Amino acid sequence: MPSFPLMIDLRNKQVIIVGGGPIAERKIQPLLTSGALLTVVSPEVTPAIEALAREEKLTWREKNASPGDVEKAFFLIAAADKEINEKISRAAPENCLINNVSDGEKGNTAFPAIVRRGRLTIAVSTGGASPKAARRIKQELEETYDEPYGQYMDFLHEVRLLLKRSDLADADRHRWLDEVTSPVYLAPEKQRAVLDRLEKLLS
């Protein structure tokens, strides 16, 4: 189905995962840093999910799923068998986000392959054509946008905040913003030099 990529704020939102197997575990991993209120409903779960429940990173309802389990869901992930997924998807509230792993047409969202580097998030989707290709592209992006990009994003954010506080003309602000997107500023010493210059301008 045609899809549109969208970033969603899940902080303090009810995310219900029905199913506790390896697929559910994979779906949970990228949600752990989202600030969502995660609840897994399944009589059995993988050791990794059980460990997350012990660490209070999610709630595990050790039972078979029923329609009542999803009545307050903001986002439902149906990751059990096909029959349960269909039944639970039908019970979801109106306007609920649904990811049905056994039949994408019964849901309205899809999970992309995700690369995270601090504030930087890159999502890859092949529209269901080839999850393996999406994973390969993700690996290539991870090599291109390696760990230093996380700190680099923090640097760009700090530059932007400093420029907002400055009395510089718009054209000068844009010149600064263009300059710091150069790859040379991946180097921490270059970043420090820019921040020192900007702080002097503001003092």
PDB file of C-alpha atoms in Angstrom:
ATOM      1  CA  MET A   1       0.000   0.000   0.000  1.00  0.00           C
ATOM      2  CA  PRO A   2       1.226   3.593  -0.559  1.00  0.00           C
ATOM      3  CA  SER A   3       2.736   4.973   2.633  1.00  0.00           C
ATOM      4  CA  PHE A   4       3.982   8.262   4.024  1.00  0.00           C
ATOM      5  CA  PRO A   5       6.973   8.436   6.415  1.00  0.00           C
ATOM      6  CA  LEU A   6       6.115  10.254   9.633  1.00  0.00           C
ATOM      7  CA  MET A   7       7.875  10.767  12.981  1.00  0.00           C
ATOM      8  CA  ILE A   8       5.520  10.245  15.945  1.00  0.00           C
ATOM      9  CA  ASP A   9       5.948  11.387  19.544  1.00  0.00           C
ATOM     10  CA  LEU A  10       5.083   8.344  21.667  1.00  0.00           C
ATOM     11  CA  ARG A  11       5.992   9.795  25.044  1.00  0.00           C
ATOM     12  CA  ASN A  12       3.529   8.573  27.700  1.00  0.00           C
ATOM     13  CA  LYS A  13       1.363   6.933  25.019  1.00  0.00           C
ATOM     14  CA  GLN A  14      -0.084   3.456  25.542  1.00  0.00           C
ATOM     15  CA  VAL A  15       1.640   1.006  23.208  1.00  0.00           C
ATOM     16  CA  ILE A  16       0.233  -2.514  23.414  1.00  0.00           C
ATOM     17  CA  ILE A  17       2.183  -5.448  21.980  1.00  0.00           C
ATOM     18  CA  VAL A  18       0.121  -8.622  21.616  1.00  0.00           C
ATOM     19  CA  GLY A  19       2.458 -11.603  21.383  1.00  0.00           C
ATOM     20  CA  GLY A  20       5.701 -12.408  23.135  1.00  0.00           C
ATOM     21  CA  GLY A  21       7.837 -14.216  20.578  1.00  0.00           C
ATOM     22  CA  PRO A  22      10.931 -13.162  18.605  1.00  0.00           C
ATOM     23  CA  ILE A  23       8.907 -10.917  16.267  1.00  0.00           C
ATOM     24  CA  ALA A  24       7.401  -9.040  19.212  1.00  0.00           C
ATOM     25  CA  GLU A  25      10.875  -8.746  20.715  1.00  0.00           C
ATOM     26  CA  ARG A  26      12.221  -7.150  17.517  1.00  0.00           C
ATOM     27  CA  LYS A  27       9.313  -4.700  17.422  1.00  0.00           C
ATOM     28  CA  ILE A  28       9.906  -3.699  21.045  1.00  0.00           C
ATOM     29  CA  GLN A  29      13.603  -2.879  20.695  1.00  0.00           C
ATOM     30  CA  PRO A  30      13.267   0.439  18.786  1.00  0.00           C
ATOM     31  CA  LEU A  31      10.437   1.508  21.107  1.00  0.00           C
ATOM     32  CA  LEU A  32      12.474   1.270  24.312  1.00  0.00           C
ATOM     33  CA  THR A  33      13.875   4.797  23.953  1.00  0.00           C
ATOM     34  CA  SER A  34      10.616   6.360  22.735  1.00  0.00           C
ATOM     35  CA  GLY A  35       9.183   7.171  26.162  1.00  0.00           C
ATOM     36  CA  ALA A  36       6.090   5.082  25.375  1.00  0.00           C
ATOM     37  CA  LEU A  37       4.240   3.096  28.034  1.00  0.00           C
ATOM     38  CA  LEU A  38       4.867  -0.416  26.747  1.00  0.00           C
ATOM     39  CA  THR A  39       2.630  -3.344  27.641  1.00  0.00           C
ATOM     40  CA  VAL A  40       3.112  -6.890  26.349  1.00  0.00           C
ATOM     41  CA  VAL A  41       0.106  -9.200  26.464  1.00  0.00           C
ATOM     42  CA  SER A  42       1.010 -12.878  26.052  1.00  0.00           C
ATOM     43  CA  PRO A  43       0.956 -16.042  28.177  1.00  0.00           C
ATOM     44  CA  GLU A  44       4.626 -16.619  27.279  1.00  0.00           C
ATOM     45  CA  VAL A  45       7.449 -14.291  26.272  1.00  0.00           C
ATOM     46  CA  THR A  46      11.067 -14.581  25.197  1.00  0.00           C
ATOM     47  CA  PRO A  47      13.771 -14.371  27.892  1.00  0.00           C
ATOM     48  CA  ALA A  48      14.709 -10.899  26.608  1.00  0.00           C
ATOM     49  CA  ILE A  49      11.134  -9.590  27.017  1.00  0.00           C
ATOM     50  CA  GLU A  50      10.903 -11.177  30.457  1.00  0.00           C
ATOM     51  CA  ALA A  51      14.141  -9.426  31.432  1.00  0.00           C
ATOM     52  CA  LEU A  52      12.746  -6.078  30.237  1.00  0.00           C
ATOM     53  CA  ALA A  53       9.665  -6.655  32.405  1.00  0.00           C
ATOM     54  CA  ARG A  54      11.869  -7.381  35.438  1.00  0.00           C
ATOM     55  CA  GLU A  55      13.786  -4.169  34.726  1.00  0.00           C
ATOM     56  CA  GLU A  56      10.411  -2.346  34.607  1.00  0.00           C
ATOM     57  CA  LYS A  57      11.044  -1.151  31.061  1.00  0.00           C
ATOM     58  CA  LEU A  58       7.667  -2.592  30.107  1.00  0.00           C
ATOM     59  CA  THR A  59       4.651  -4.272  31.667  1.00  0.00           C
ATOM     60  CA  TRP A  60       3.981  -7.945  30.945  1.00  0.00           C
ATOM     61  CA  ARG A  61       0.405  -9.200  31.257  1.00  0.00           C
ATOM     62  CA  GLU A  62       0.869 -12.953  31.440  1.00  0.00           C
ATOM     63  CA  LYS A  63      -2.387 -13.941  29.753  1.00  0.00           C
ATOM     64  CA  ASN A  64      -4.118 -14.549  26.456  1.00  0.00           C
ATOM     65  CA  ALA A  65      -5.063 -11.291  24.769  1.00  0.00           C
ATOM     66  CA  SER A  66      -8.681 -10.145  24.789  1.00  0.00           C
ATOM     67  CA  PRO A  67     -10.386  -7.075  23.255  1.00  0.00           C
ATOM     68  CA  GLY A  68     -10.315  -5.324  26.631  1.00  0.00           C
ATOM     69  CA  ASP A  69      -6.514  -5.346  26.622  1.00  0.00           C
ATOM     70  CA  VAL A  70      -6.357  -2.929  23.691  1.00  0.00           C
ATOM     71  CA  GLU A  71      -9.278  -0.597  24.401  1.00  0.00           C
ATOM     72  CA  LYS A  72      -6.949   2.252  25.499  1.00  0.00           C
ATOM     73  CA  ALA A  73      -4.175   1.615  22.980  1.00  0.00           C
ATOM     74  CA  PHE A  74      -2.689   4.535  21.102  1.00  0.00           C
ATOM     75  CA  PHE A  75      -0.511   2.123  19.118  1.00  0.00           C
ATOM     76  CA  LEU A  76      -1.223  -1.590  18.783  1.00  0.00           C
ATOM     77  CA  ILE A  77       1.347  -4.097  17.592  1.00  0.00           C
ATOM     78  CA  ALA A  78      -0.356  -7.381  16.757  1.00  0.00           C
ATOM     79  CA  ALA A  79       2.550  -9.846  16.805  1.00  0.00           C
ATOM     80  CA  ALA A  80       0.881 -13.135  17.710  1.00  0.00           C
ATOM     81  CA  ASP A  81      -0.583 -15.686  15.279  1.00  0.00           C
ATOM     82  CA  LYS A  82      -2.772 -14.624  12.352  1.00  0.00           C
ATOM     83  CA  GLU A  83      -6.101 -15.409  14.019  1.00  0.00           C
ATOM     84  CA  ILE A  84      -5.297 -13.495  17.207  1.00  0.00           C
ATOM     85  CA  ASN A  85      -3.794 -10.594  15.268  1.00  0.00           C
ATOM     86  CA  GLU A  86      -6.943 -10.200  13.193  1.00  0.00           C
ATOM     87  CA  LYS A  87      -9.239 -10.428  16.221  1.00  0.00           C
ATOM     88  CA  ILE A  88      -7.206  -7.915  18.245  1.00  0.00           C
ATOM     89  CA  SER A  89      -6.803  -5.516  15.328  1.00  0.00           C
ATOM     90  CA  ARG A  90     -10.590  -5.404  14.916  1.00  0.00           C
ATOM     91  CA  ALA A  91     -10.958  -4.585  18.635  1.00  0.00           C
ATOM     92  CA  ALA A  92      -8.570  -1.620  18.535  1.00  0.00           C
ATOM     93  CA  PRO A  93     -10.026   1.838  19.223  1.00  0.00           C
ATOM     94  CA  GLU A  94     -10.978   4.099  16.356  1.00  0.00           C
ATOM     95  CA  ASN A  95      -7.967   6.057  15.054  1.00  0.00           C
ATOM     96  CA  CYS A  96      -5.561   3.665  16.786  1.00  0.00           C
ATOM     97  CA  LEU A  97      -2.218   3.088  15.075  1.00  0.00           C
ATOM     98  CA  ILE A  98      -1.992  -0.607  14.179  1.00  0.00           C
ATOM     99  CA  ASN A  99       0.925  -2.725  13.049  1.00  0.00           C
ATOM    100  CA  ASN A 100      -0.342  -6.182  12.103  1.00  0.00           C
ATOM    101  CA  VAL A 101       2.690  -8.384  11.465  1.00  0.00           C
ATOM    102  CA  SER A 102       0.770 -11.192   9.772  1.00  0.00           C
ATOM    103  CA  ASP A 103      -1.253  -9.011   7.389  1.00  0.00           C
ATOM    104  CA  GLY A 104      -0.089  -5.471   6.732  1.00  0.00           C
ATOM    105  CA  GLU A 105      -3.369  -4.598   5.012  1.00  0.00           C
ATOM    106  CA  LYS A 106      -5.164  -5.139   8.343  1.00  0.00           C
ATOM    107  CA  GLY A 107      -3.045  -2.397   9.898  1.00  0.00           C
ATOM    108  CA  ASN A 108      -2.124   1.186   9.048  1.00  0.00           C
ATOM    109  CA  THR A 109       1.561   1.386   9.979  1.00  0.00           C
ATOM    110  CA  ALA A 110       4.809  -0.370   9.078  1.00  0.00           C
ATOM    111  CA  PHE A 111       8.103  -0.578  10.931  1.00  0.00           C
ATOM    112  CA  PRO A 112      11.068   0.728   8.934  1.00  0.00           C
ATOM    113  CA  ALA A 113      14.666  -0.297   9.480  1.00  0.00           C
ATOM    114  CA  ILE A 114      16.068   2.426  11.741  1.00  0.00           C
ATOM    115  CA  VAL A 115      19.507   3.947  12.187  1.00  0.00           C
ATOM    116  CA  ARG A 116      19.888   6.164  15.269  1.00  0.00           C
ATOM    117  CA  ARG A 117      22.802   8.421  16.030  1.00  0.00           C
ATOM    118  CA  GLY A 118      21.734  10.612  18.932  1.00  0.00           C
ATOM    119  CA  ARG A 119      19.307  13.182  17.531  1.00  0.00           C
ATOM    120  CA  LEU A 120      19.721  11.762  14.022  1.00  0.00           C
ATOM    121  CA  THR A 121      17.165   9.173  12.936  1.00  0.00           C
ATOM    122  CA  ILE A 122      17.209   7.558   9.498  1.00  0.00           C
ATOM    123  CA  ALA A 123      14.379   5.211   8.521  1.00  0.00           C
ATOM    124  CA  VAL A 124      14.476   2.790   5.588  1.00  0.00           C
ATOM    125  CA  SER A 125      11.491   1.036   4.050  1.00  0.00           C
ATOM    126  CA  THR A 126      11.083  -0.976   0.862  1.00  0.00           C
ATOM    127  CA  GLY A 127       7.293  -0.943   1.097  1.00  0.00           C
ATOM    128  CA  GLY A 128       7.337  -4.636   1.935  1.00  0.00           C
ATOM    129  CA  ALA A 129       9.251  -5.557  -1.227  1.00  0.00           C
ATOM    130  CA  SER A 130      12.315  -6.851   0.596  1.00  0.00           C
ATOM    131  CA  PRO A 131      12.962  -6.574   4.341  1.00  0.00           C
ATOM    132  CA  LYS A 132      16.383  -8.124   3.695  1.00  0.00           C
ATOM    133  CA  ALA A 133      17.254  -5.273   1.320  1.00  0.00           C
ATOM    134  CA  ALA A 134      16.089  -2.764   3.937  1.00  0.00           C
ATOM    135  CA  ARG A 135      18.425  -4.375   6.491  1.00  0.00           C
ATOM    136  CA  ARG A 136      21.339  -4.272   4.023  1.00  0.00           C
ATOM    137  CA  ILE A 137      20.713  -0.580   3.274  1.00  0.00           C
ATOM    138  CA  LYS A 138      20.505   0.068   7.016  1.00  0.00           C
ATOM    139  CA  GLN A 139      23.918  -1.546   7.498  1.00  0.00           C
ATOM    140  CA  GLU A 140      25.388   0.629   4.761  1.00  0.00           C
ATOM    141  CA  LEU A 141      23.934   3.742   6.396  1.00  0.00           C
ATOM    142  CA  GLU A 142      25.331   2.691   9.776  1.00  0.00           C
ATOM    143  CA  GLU A 143      28.789   2.572   8.228  1.00  0.00           C
ATOM    144  CA  THR A 144      28.366   5.950   6.505  1.00  0.00           C
ATOM    145  CA  TYR A 145      26.762   7.697   9.481  1.00  0.00           C
ATOM    146  CA  ASP A 146      28.887   6.194  12.228  1.00  0.00           C
ATOM    147  CA  GLU A 147      28.940   6.907  15.970  1.00  0.00           C
ATOM    148  CA  PRO A 148      30.555  10.407  15.786  1.00  0.00           C
ATOM    149  CA  TYR A 149      27.367  11.647  14.121  1.00  0.00           C
ATOM    150  CA  GLY A 150      25.534  11.447  17.438  1.00  0.00           C
ATOM    151  CA  GLN A 151      27.868  13.990  19.024  1.00  0.00           C
ATOM    152  CA  TYR A 152      27.866  16.017  15.790  1.00  0.00           C
ATOM    153  CA  MET A 153      24.062  16.352  16.001  1.00  0.00           C
ATOM    154  CA  ASP A 154      24.414  17.709  19.545  1.00  0.00           C
ATOM    155  CA  PHE A 155      26.932  20.228  18.216  1.00  0.00           C
ATOM    156  CA  LEU A 156      24.560  21.360  15.442  1.00  0.00           C
ATOM    157  CA  HIS A 157      21.763  21.714  17.979  1.00  0.00           C
ATOM    158  CA  GLU A 158      23.956  23.854  20.244  1.00  0.00           C
ATOM    159  CA  VAL A 159      25.008  26.051  17.307  1.00  0.00           C
ATOM    160  CA  ARG A 160      21.378  26.583  16.354  1.00  0.00           C
ATOM    161  CA  LEU A 161      20.438  27.579  19.918  1.00  0.00           C
ATOM    162  CA  LEU A 162      23.344  30.024  20.134  1.00  0.00           C
ATOM    163  CA  LEU A 163      22.399  31.609  16.813  1.00  0.00           C
ATOM    164  CA  LYS A 164      18.791  32.016  17.940  1.00  0.00           C
ATOM    165  CA  ARG A 165      20.039  34.008  20.922  1.00  0.00           C
ATOM    166  CA  SER A 166      22.298  36.187  18.794  1.00  0.00           C
ATOM    167  CA  ASP A 167      21.594  39.569  17.211  1.00  0.00           C
ATOM    168  CA  LEU A 168      23.068  38.471  13.902  1.00  0.00           C
ATOM    169  CA  ALA A 169      21.210  39.258  10.704  1.00  0.00           C
ATOM    170  CA  ASP A 170      19.294  36.377   9.132  1.00  0.00           C
ATOM    171  CA  ALA A 171      21.800  36.151   6.278  1.00  0.00           C
ATOM    172  CA  ASP A 172      24.668  35.769   8.765  1.00  0.00           C
ATOM    173  CA  ARG A 173      22.795  33.120  10.737  1.00  0.00           C
ATOM    174  CA  HIS A 174      22.203  31.119   7.564  1.00  0.00           C
ATOM    175  CA  ARG A 175      25.875  31.455   6.644  1.00  0.00           C
ATOM    176  CA  TRP A 176      26.848  29.928   9.978  1.00  0.00           C
ATOM    177  CA  LEU A 177      24.271  27.161   9.645  1.00  0.00           C
ATOM    178  CA  ASP A 178      25.499  26.302   6.156  1.00  0.00           C
ATOM    179  CA  GLU A 179      29.141  26.328   7.247  1.00  0.00           C
ATOM    180  CA  VAL A 180      28.734  23.862  10.138  1.00  0.00           C
ATOM    181  CA  THR A 181      27.085  21.238   7.921  1.00  0.00           C
ATOM    182  CA  SER A 182      30.496  20.675   6.298  1.00  0.00           C
ATOM    183  CA  PRO A 183      31.977  17.241   7.168  1.00  0.00           C
ATOM    184  CA  VAL A 184      35.084  18.925   8.592  1.00  0.00           C
ATOM    185  CA  TYR A 185      32.992  19.763  11.668  1.00  0.00           C
ATOM    186  CA  LEU A 186      32.698  16.114  12.589  1.00  0.00           C
ATOM    187  CA  ALA A 187      36.030  16.693  14.316  1.00  0.00           C
ATOM    188  CA  PRO A 188      35.496  17.664  17.988  1.00  0.00           C
ATOM    189  CA  GLU A 189      38.272  20.269  17.894  1.00  0.00           C
ATOM    190  CA  LYS A 190      36.584  22.038  14.948  1.00  0.00           C
ATOM    191  CA  GLN A 191      33.297  22.002  16.825  1.00  0.00           C
ATOM    192  CA  ARG A 192      34.899  23.525  19.921  1.00  0.00           C
ATOM    193  CA  ALA A 193      36.464  26.290  17.844  1.00  0.00           C
ATOM    194  CA  VAL A 194      33.087  27.220  16.321  1.00  0.00           C
ATOM    195  CA  LEU A 195      31.345  27.228  19.688  1.00  0.00           C
ATOM    196  CA  ASP A 196      34.077  29.430  21.156  1.00  0.00           C
ATOM    197  CA  ARG A 197      33.687  31.896  18.280  1.00  0.00           C
ATOM    198  CA  LEU A 198      29.919  32.026  18.690  1.00  0.00           C
ATOM    199  CA  GLU A 199      30.101  32.434  22.455  1.00  0.00           C
ATOM    200  CA  LYS A 200      32.457  35.394  22.000  1.00  0.00           C
ATOM    201  CA  LEU A 201      29.969  36.958  19.583  1.00  0.00           C
ATOM    202  CA  LEU A 202      27.254  36.686  22.228  1.00  0.00           C
ATOM    203  CA  SER A 203      29.344  37.963  25.141  1.00  0.00           C
TER     204      SER A 203
END
